[in-house]
Coordinates of C-alpha atoms and ligand atoms in Angstrom, one line a residue:
X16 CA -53.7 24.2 8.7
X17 CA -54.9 25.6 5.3
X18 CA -54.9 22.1 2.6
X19 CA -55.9 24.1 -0.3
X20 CA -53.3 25.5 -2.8
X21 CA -53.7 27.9 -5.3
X22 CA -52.0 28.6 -8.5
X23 CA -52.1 31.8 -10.8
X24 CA -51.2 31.5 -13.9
X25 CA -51.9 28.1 -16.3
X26 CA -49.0 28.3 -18.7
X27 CA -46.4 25.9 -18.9
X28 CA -45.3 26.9 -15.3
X29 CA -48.3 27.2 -13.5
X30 CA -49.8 23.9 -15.1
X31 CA -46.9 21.9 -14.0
X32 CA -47.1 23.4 -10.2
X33 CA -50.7 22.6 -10.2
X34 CA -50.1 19.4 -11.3
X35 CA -47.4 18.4 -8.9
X36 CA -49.2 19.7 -6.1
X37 CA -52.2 17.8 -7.0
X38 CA -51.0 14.6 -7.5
X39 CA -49.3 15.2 -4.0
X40 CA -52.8 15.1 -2.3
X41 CA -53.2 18.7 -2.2
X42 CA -56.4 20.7 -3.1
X43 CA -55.7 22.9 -5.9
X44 CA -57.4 26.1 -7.6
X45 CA -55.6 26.9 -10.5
X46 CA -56.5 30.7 -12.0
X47 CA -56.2 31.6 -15.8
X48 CA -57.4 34.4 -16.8
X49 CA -57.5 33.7 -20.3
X50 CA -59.5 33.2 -23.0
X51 CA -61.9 36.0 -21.1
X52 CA -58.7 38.4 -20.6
X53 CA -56.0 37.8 -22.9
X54 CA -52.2 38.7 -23.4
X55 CA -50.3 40.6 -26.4
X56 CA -48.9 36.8 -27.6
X57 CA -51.7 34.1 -26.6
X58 CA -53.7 33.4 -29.1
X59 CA -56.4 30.3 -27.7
X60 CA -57.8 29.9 -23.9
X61 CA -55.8 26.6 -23.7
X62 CA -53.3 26.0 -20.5
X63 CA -49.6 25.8 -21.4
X64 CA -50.5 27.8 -24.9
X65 CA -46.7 27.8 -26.7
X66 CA -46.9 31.9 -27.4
X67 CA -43.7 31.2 -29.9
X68 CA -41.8 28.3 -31.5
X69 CA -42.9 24.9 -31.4
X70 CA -39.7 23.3 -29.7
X71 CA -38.7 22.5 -26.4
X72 CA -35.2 22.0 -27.4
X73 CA -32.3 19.3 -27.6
X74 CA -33.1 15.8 -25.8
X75 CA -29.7 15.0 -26.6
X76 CA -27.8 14.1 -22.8
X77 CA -24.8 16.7 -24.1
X78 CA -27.6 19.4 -24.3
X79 CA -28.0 21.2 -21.5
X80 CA -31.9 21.3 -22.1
X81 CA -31.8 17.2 -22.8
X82 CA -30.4 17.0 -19.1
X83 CA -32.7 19.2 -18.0
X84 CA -35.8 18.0 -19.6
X85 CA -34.2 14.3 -18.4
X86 CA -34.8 14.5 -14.6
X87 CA -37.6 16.4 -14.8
X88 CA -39.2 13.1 -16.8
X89 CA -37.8 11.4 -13.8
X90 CA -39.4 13.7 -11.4
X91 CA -42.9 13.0 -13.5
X92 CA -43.4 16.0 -15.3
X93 CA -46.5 16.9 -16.9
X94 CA -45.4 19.4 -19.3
X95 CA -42.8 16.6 -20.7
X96 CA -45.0 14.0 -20.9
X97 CA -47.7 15.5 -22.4
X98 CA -44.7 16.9 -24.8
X99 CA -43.0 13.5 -25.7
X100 CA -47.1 12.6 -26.1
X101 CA -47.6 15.3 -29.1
X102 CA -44.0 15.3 -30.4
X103 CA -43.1 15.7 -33.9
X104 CA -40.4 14.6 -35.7
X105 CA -38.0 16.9 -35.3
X106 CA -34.0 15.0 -35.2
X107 CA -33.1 15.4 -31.4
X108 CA -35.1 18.1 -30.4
X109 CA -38.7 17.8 -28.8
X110 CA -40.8 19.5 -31.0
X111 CA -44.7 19.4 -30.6
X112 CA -47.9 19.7 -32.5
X113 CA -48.8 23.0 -31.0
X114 CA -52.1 22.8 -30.6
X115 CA -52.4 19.1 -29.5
X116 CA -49.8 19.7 -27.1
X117 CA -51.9 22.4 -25.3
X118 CA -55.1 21.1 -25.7
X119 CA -53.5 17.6 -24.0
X120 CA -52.3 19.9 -21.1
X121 CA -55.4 21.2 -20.7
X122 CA -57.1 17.8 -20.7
X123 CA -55.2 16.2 -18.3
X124 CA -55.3 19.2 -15.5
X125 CA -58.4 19.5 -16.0
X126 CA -59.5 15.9 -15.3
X127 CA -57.6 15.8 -12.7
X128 CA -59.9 15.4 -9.5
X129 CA -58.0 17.4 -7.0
X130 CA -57.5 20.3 -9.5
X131 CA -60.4 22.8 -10.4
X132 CA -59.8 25.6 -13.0
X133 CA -60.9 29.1 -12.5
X134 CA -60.9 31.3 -15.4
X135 CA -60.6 34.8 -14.2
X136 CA -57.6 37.1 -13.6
X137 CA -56.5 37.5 -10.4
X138 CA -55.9 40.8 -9.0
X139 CA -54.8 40.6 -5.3
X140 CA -52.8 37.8 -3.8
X141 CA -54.7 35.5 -1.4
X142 CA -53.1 36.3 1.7
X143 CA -54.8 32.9 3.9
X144 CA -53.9 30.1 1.6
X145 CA -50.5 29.2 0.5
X146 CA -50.2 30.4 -2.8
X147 CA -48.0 30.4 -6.4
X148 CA -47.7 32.8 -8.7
X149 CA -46.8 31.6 -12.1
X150 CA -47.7 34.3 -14.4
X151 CA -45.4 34.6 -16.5
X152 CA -43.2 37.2 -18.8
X153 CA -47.2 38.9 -19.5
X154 CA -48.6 39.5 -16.2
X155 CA -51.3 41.5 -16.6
X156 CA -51.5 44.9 -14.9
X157 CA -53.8 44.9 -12.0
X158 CA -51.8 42.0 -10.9
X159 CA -48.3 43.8 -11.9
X160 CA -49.3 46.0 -9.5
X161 CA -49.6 43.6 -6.4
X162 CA -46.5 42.6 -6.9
X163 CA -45.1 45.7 -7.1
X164 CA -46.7 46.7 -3.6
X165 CA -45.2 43.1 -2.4
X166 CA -41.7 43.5 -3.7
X167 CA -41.1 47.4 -4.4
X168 CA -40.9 48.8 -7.5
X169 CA -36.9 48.5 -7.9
X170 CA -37.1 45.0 -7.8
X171 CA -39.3 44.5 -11.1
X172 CA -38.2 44.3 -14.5
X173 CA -40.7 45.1 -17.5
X174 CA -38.3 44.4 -20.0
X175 CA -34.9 42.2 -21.0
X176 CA -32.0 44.0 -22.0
X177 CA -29.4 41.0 -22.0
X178 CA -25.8 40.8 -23.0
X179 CA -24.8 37.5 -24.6
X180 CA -23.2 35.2 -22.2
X181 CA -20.1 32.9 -23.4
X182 CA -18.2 30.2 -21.7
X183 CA -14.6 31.1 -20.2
X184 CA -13.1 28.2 -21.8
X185 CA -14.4 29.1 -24.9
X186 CA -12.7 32.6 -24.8
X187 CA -8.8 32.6 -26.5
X188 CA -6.9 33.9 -23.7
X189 CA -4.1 34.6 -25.9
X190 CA -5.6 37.4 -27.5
X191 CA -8.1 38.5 -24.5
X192 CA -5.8 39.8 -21.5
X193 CA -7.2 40.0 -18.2
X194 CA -7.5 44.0 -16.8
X195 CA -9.5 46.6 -15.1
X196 CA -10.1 49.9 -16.4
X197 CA -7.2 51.8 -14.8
X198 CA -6.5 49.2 -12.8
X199 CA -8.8 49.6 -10.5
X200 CA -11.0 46.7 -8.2
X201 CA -8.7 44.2 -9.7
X202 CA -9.0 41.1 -7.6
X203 CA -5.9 40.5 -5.8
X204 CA -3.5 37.8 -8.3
X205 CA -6.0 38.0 -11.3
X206 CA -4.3 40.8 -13.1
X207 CA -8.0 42.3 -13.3
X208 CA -11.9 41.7 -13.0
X209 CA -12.8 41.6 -16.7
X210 CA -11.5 40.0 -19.5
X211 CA -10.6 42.1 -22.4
X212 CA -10.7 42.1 -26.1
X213 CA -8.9 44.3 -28.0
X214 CA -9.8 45.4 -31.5
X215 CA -7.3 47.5 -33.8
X216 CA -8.5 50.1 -36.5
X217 CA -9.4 47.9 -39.2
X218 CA -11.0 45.3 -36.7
X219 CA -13.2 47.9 -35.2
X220 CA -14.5 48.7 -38.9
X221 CA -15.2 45.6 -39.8
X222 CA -16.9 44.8 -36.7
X223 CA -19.1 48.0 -37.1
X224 CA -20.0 47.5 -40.5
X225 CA -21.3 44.0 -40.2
X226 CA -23.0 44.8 -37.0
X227 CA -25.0 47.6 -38.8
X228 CA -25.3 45.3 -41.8
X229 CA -27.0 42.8 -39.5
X230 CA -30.5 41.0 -39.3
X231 CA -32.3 42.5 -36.8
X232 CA -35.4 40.2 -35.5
X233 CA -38.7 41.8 -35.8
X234 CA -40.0 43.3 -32.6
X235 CA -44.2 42.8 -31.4
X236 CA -46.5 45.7 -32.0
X237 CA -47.2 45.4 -27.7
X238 CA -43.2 46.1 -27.8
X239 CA -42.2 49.2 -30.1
X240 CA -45.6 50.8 -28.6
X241 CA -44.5 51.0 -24.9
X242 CA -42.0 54.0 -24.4
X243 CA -40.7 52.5 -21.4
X244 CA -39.2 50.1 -24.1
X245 CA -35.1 51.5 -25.0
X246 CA -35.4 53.7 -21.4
X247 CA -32.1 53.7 -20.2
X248 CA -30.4 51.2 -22.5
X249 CA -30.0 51.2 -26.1
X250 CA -29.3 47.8 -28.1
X251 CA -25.6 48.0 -29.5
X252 CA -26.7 48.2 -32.9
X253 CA -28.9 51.5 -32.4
X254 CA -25.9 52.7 -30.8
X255 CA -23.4 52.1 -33.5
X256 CA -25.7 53.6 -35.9
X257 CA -24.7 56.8 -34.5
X258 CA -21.5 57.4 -36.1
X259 CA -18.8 55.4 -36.9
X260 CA -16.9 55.9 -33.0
X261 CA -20.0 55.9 -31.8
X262 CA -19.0 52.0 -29.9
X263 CA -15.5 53.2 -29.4
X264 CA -16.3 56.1 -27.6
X265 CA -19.3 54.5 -25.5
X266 CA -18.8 50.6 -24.5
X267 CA -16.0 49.7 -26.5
X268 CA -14.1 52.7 -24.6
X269 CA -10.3 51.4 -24.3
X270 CA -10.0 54.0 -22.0
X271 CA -7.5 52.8 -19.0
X272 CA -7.1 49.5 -20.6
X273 CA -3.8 49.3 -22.1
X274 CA -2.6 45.7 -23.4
X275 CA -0.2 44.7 -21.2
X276 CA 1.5 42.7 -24.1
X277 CA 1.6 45.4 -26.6
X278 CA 2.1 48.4 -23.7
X279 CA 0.0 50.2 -26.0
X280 CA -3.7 51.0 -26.2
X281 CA -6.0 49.5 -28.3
X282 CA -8.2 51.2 -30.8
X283 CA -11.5 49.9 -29.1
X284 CA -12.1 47.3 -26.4
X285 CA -15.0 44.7 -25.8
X286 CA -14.8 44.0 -21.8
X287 CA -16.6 40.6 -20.6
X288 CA -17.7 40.7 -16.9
X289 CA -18.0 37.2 -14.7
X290 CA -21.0 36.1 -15.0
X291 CA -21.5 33.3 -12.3
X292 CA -19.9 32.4 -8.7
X293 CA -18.1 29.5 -10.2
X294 CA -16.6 32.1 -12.8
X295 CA -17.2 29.6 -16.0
X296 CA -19.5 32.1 -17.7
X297 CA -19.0 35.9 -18.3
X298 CA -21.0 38.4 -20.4
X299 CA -20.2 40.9 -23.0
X300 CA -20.5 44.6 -21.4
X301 CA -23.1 46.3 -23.0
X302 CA -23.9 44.2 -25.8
X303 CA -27.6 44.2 -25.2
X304 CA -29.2 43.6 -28.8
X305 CA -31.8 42.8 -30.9
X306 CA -29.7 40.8 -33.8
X307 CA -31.0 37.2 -34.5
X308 CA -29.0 34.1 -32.6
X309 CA -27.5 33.3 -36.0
X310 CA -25.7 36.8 -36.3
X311 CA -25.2 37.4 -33.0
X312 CA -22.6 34.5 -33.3
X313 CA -21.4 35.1 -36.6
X314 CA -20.7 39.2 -36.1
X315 CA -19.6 38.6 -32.1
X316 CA -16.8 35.7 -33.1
X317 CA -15.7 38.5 -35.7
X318 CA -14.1 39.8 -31.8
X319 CA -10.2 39.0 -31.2
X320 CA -10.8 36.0 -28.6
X321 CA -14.2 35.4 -29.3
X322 CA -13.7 33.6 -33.2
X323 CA -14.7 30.3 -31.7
X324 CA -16.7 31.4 -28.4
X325 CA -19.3 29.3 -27.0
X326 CA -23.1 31.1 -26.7
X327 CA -24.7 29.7 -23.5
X328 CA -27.2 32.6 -24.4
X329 CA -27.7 35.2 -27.1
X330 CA -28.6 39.3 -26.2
X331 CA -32.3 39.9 -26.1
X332 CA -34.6 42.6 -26.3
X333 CA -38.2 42.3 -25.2
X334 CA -40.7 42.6 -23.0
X335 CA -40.4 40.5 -19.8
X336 CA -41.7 40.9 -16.4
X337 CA -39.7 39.6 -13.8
X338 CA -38.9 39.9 -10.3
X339 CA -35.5 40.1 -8.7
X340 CA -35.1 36.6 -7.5
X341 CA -31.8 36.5 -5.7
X342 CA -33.0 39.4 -3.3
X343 CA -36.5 38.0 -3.2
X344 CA -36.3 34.4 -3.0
X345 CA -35.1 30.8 -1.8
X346 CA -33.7 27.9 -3.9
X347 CA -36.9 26.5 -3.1
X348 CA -38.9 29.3 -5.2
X349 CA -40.0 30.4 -1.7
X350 CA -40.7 33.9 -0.8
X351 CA -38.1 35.1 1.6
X352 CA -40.5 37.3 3.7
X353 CA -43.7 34.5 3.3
X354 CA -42.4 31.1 3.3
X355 CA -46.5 30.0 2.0
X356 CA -45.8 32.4 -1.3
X357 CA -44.1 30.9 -4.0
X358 CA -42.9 32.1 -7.4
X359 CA -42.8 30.4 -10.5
X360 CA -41.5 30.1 -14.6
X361 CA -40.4 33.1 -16.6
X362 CA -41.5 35.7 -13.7
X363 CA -38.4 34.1 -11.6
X364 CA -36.2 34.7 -14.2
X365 CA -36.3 30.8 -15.5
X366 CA -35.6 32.0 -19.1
X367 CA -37.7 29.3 -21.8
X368 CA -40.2 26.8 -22.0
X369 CA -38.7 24.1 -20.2
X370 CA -36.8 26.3 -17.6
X371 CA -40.3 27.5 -16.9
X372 CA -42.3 24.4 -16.2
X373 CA -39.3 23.0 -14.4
X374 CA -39.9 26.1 -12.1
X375 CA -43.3 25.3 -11.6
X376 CA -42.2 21.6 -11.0
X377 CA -40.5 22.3 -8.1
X378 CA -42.8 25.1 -6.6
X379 CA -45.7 22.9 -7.4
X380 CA -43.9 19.8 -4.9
X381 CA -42.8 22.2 -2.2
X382 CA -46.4 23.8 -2.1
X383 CA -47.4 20.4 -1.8
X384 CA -45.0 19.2 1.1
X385 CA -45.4 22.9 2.9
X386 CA -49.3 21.8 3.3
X387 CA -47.8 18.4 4.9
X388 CA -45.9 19.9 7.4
X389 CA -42.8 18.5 5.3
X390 CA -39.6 20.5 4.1
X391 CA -39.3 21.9 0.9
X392 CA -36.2 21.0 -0.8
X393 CA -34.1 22.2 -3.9
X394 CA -31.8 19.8 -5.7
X395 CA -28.3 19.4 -5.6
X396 CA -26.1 22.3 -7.5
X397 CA -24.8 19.4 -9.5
X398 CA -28.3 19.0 -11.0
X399 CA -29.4 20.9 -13.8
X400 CA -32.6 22.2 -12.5
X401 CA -30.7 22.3 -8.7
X402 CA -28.3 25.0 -10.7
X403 CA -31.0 27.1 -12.6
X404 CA -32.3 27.6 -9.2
X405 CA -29.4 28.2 -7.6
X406 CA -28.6 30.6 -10.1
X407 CA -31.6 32.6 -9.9
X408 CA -31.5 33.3 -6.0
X409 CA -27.8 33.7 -6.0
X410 CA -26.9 36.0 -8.9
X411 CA -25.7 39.6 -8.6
X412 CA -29.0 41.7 -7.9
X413 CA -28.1 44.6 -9.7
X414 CA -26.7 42.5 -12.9
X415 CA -29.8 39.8 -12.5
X416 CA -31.3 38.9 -16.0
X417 CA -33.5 35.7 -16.4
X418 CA -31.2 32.5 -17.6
X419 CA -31.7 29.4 -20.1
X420 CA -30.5 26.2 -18.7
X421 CA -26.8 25.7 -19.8
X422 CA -23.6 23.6 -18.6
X423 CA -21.7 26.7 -17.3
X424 CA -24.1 26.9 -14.2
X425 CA -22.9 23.3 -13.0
X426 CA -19.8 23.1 -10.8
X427 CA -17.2 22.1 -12.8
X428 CA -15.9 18.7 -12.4
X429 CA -12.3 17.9 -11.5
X430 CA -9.5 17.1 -13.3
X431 CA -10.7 19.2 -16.2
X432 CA -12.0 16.9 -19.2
X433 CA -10.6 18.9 -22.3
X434 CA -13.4 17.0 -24.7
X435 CA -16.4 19.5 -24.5
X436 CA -18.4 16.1 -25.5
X437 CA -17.1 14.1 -22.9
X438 CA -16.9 16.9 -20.5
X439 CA -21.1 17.6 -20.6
X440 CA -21.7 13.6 -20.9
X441 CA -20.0 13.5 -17.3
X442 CA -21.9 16.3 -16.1
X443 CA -25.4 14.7 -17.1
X444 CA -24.4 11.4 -15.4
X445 CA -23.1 13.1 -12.3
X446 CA -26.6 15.2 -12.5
X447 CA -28.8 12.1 -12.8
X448 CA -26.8 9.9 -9.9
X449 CA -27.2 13.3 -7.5
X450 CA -30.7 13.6 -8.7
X451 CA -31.3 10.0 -7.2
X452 CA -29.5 10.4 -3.8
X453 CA -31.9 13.7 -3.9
X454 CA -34.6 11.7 -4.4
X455 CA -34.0 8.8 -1.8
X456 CA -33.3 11.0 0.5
X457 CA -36.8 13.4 0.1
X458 CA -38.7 10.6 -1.1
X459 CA -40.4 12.7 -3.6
X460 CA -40.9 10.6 -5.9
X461 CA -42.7 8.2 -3.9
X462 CA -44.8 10.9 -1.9
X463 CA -47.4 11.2 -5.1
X464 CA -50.5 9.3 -4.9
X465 CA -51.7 9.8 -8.3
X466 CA -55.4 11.1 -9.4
Ligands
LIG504 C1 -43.5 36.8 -27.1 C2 -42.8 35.7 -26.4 C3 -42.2 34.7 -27.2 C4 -41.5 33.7 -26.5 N1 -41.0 32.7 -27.3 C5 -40.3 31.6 -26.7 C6 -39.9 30.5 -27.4 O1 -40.0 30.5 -28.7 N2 -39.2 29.5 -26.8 C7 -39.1 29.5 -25.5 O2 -38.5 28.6 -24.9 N3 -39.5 30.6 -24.7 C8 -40.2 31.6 -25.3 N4 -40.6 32.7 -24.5 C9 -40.3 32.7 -23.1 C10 -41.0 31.8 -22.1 O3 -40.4 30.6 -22.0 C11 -42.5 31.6 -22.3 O4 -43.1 32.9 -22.3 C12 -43.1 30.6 -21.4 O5 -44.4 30.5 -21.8 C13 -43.1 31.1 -19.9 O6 -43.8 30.2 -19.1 P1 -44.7 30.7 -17.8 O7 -45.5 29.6 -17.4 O8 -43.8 31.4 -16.9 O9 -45.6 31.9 -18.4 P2 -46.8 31.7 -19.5 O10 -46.7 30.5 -20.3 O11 -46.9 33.0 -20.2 O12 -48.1 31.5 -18.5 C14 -48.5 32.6 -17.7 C15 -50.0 32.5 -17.7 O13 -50.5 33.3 -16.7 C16 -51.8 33.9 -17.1 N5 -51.9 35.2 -16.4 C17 -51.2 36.3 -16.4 N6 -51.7 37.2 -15.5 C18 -52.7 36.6 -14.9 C19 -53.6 37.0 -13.8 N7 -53.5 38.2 -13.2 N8 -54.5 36.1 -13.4 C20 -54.7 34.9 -14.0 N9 -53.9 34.5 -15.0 C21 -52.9 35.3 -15.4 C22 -51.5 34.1 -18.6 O14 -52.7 34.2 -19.4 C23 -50.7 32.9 -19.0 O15 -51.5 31.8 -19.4 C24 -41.3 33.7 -25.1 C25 -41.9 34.7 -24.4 C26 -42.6 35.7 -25.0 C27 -43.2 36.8 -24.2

């Protein structure tokens, strides 16, 4: 039986695996191929390098990320440690000294005595060990195209093209009505798939005018090269900037979606589309974009419905390579058709720093109980990290887009507890009393032997 793991990739994901695995007995050989091949946004030849902002987000226990970034400190993460090490102040989020941060990451894997570090790209996957791939949004080409020869072509993504996702209960149903277009595939009793907002004249001009008024964010030079880039789907606002019914004639069609409360039909209509199996979370149709977070949620509440919709995650253009997780993997970050391949951070569709090395977290342990004989295991769906998971291998395939940790994942919790505040404490203290039953009953916390 192999006993020798190997990770490709050190960024926040594949550090964290390699870690995990390592401290789990296991033999690891992690690959980076930087600082002797680089990417479009690293900038050192440090491991977990932070390509963007220096935050990892809320550590607040109402946060989604806090919850998150809560068991995985339970679960002994490396990335979170060596975070809270270098943090900054920064009110309740975990921000960190950059560089320290990495350079700290870098230290520890590689002192660690069961982890060697190999700097040198990796263009074929090793087909006799078992083996995790962790390269992130940036993969470089020769390896791109493994994976492509592994998985097919139609099930890799090059780039994001999101649609803002909002929470149901956030949504004012007595504007919205529920409908589909002509009434057609409407779920038997719902009155219709999608949830509808519709906008009069004067609404629809408004709306149009401060979309195009908006502030765009400013796109990499690796980005607005790459004609693959807008194939296929345009952001909203390059859309509206075609004419003034450019929207109302394209997504905002109200074609075959007559208000049922008015009999009439609206001038335009913004459609939202269930997002999840637990139907909590539903995206805008369409609304891929490149506006920044903070106008995304002041020109998108300018909707009938949405004026005081919750953003479990904002549209997004950009580069991104990613696989198709829910036809391609397990909960356990397996590969479905080679159990010894695993998958890890961003390339899974784990959208964000944390979300990544949580990824890796969990690939790194079952790597590590694979080359045991032991088996690997995904937490409970009431867990925040047991829900990203689940979300990734379970999502629509042809809608999949990566995902941020966020409350709307997690089943809800019944009765209903109208207080958003109160309703997310209970869901972190139900997360951390399933993550311990998880854990006594693996017993992975106690299957690490340290350095
Ligand atoms: C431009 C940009 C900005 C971002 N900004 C943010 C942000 O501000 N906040 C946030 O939360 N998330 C951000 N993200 C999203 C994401 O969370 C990060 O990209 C995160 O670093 C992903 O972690 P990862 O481990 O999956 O990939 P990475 O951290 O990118 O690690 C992958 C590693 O694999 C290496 N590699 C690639 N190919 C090979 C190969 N063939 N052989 C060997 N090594 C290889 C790379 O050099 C890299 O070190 C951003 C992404 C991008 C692209």
């Amino acid at each position: 039986m192999a006993t020798e793991l190997i990770v490709i990739g050190g960024g926040l994901a594949g550090a964290e695996a390699a870690w995990q695995a390592a401290q789990r007995d296991a033999q690891v050989i992690l690959y980076e191929m930087r600082p002797h091949r680089a990417t479009p946004a690293h900038v050192t030849g440090r491991l977990a390098e932070l390509v963007c902002s220096n935050s990892l987000g809320s550590n607040l226990m109402d946060r989604a990320l806090g919850v998150l970034k809560a068991e995985m400190r339970r679960l002994g993460s490396l990335i979170i440690a060596c975070a809270d090490e270098t943090a900054l102040p920064a009110g309740s989020a975990l921000a960190v000294g950059r560089e320290e941060f990495s350079r700290l990451v870098t230290e520890r894997v590689g002192q660690h005595p069961r982890i060697e570090i190999r700097r040198e790209e990796v263009t074929r996957l090793p087909a006799d060990s078992p083996v995790i791939v962790a390269t992130g949004p940036l993969t470089s080409d020769a390896l791109v195209e493994e994976i492509v020869h592994l998985c097919g072509q139609r099930h890799l993504y090059f780039y994001d093209a999101m649609s803002p996702i909002v929470t149901l209960d956030s949504i004012n149903l007595d504007k919205a009505y529920r409908a589909s277009r002509y009434g057609r595939d409407a779920s038997q009793d719902s009155g219709g798939d999608y949830i509808n907002c519709p906008l009069n004249n004067q609404e629809y001009e408004r709306f149009v005018n401060d979309l195009l008024a908006a502030e765009t964010i400013q796109r990499h030079r690796f980005e607005t090269e790459d004609e693959r880039f807008f194939e296929g789907c345009l952001p909203l606002e390059v859309l509206a900037a075609r004419g003034p019914e450019a929207l109302a004639y394209g997504p905002l069609s109200p074609m075959g979606l007559r208000d049922p409360r008015t009999g009439t039909r609206p001038h335009a209509v913004v459609q939202l589309r269930q997002d999840n199996l637990a139907g909590t979370l539903y995206n805008l149709v369409g609304f891929q974009t490149s506006l920044t977070w903070p106008e995304q949620k002041r020109v998108f509440r300018l909707i009938p419905g949405l004026e005081e919709a919750e953003f479990v995650r904002y549209g997004q253009m950009h580069r991104n390579t990613f696989i198709n997780s829910p036809m391609l993997l397990h909960p356990t970050l397996q590969f479905r058709e080679r159990p010894e391949l695993f998958f890890a951070g961003q390339i899974t569709g784990t959208e964000g720093y944390v979300g990544s090395a949580a990824g890796g977290l969990m690939a790194g342990i079952n790597a590590a109980r694979l080359l045991q004989g032991a088996e690997p295991v995904s937490p409970p769906r009431t867990t925040m990290l047991g829900a990203l998971l689940h979300y990734i291998t379970h999502a629509e395939p042809k809608e999949f887009q990566p995902m941020k940790a966020n409350f709307g994942l997690l089943p809800e919790i019944e009765p209903f507890i109208r207080s958003k505040r109160d309703r997310y404490r209970a869901y972190a203290q139900r997360a951390l009393t399933d993550l311990e039953s998880f854990l006594a009953a693996t017993g992975i916390v106690e299957e690490q032997v340290g350095p």
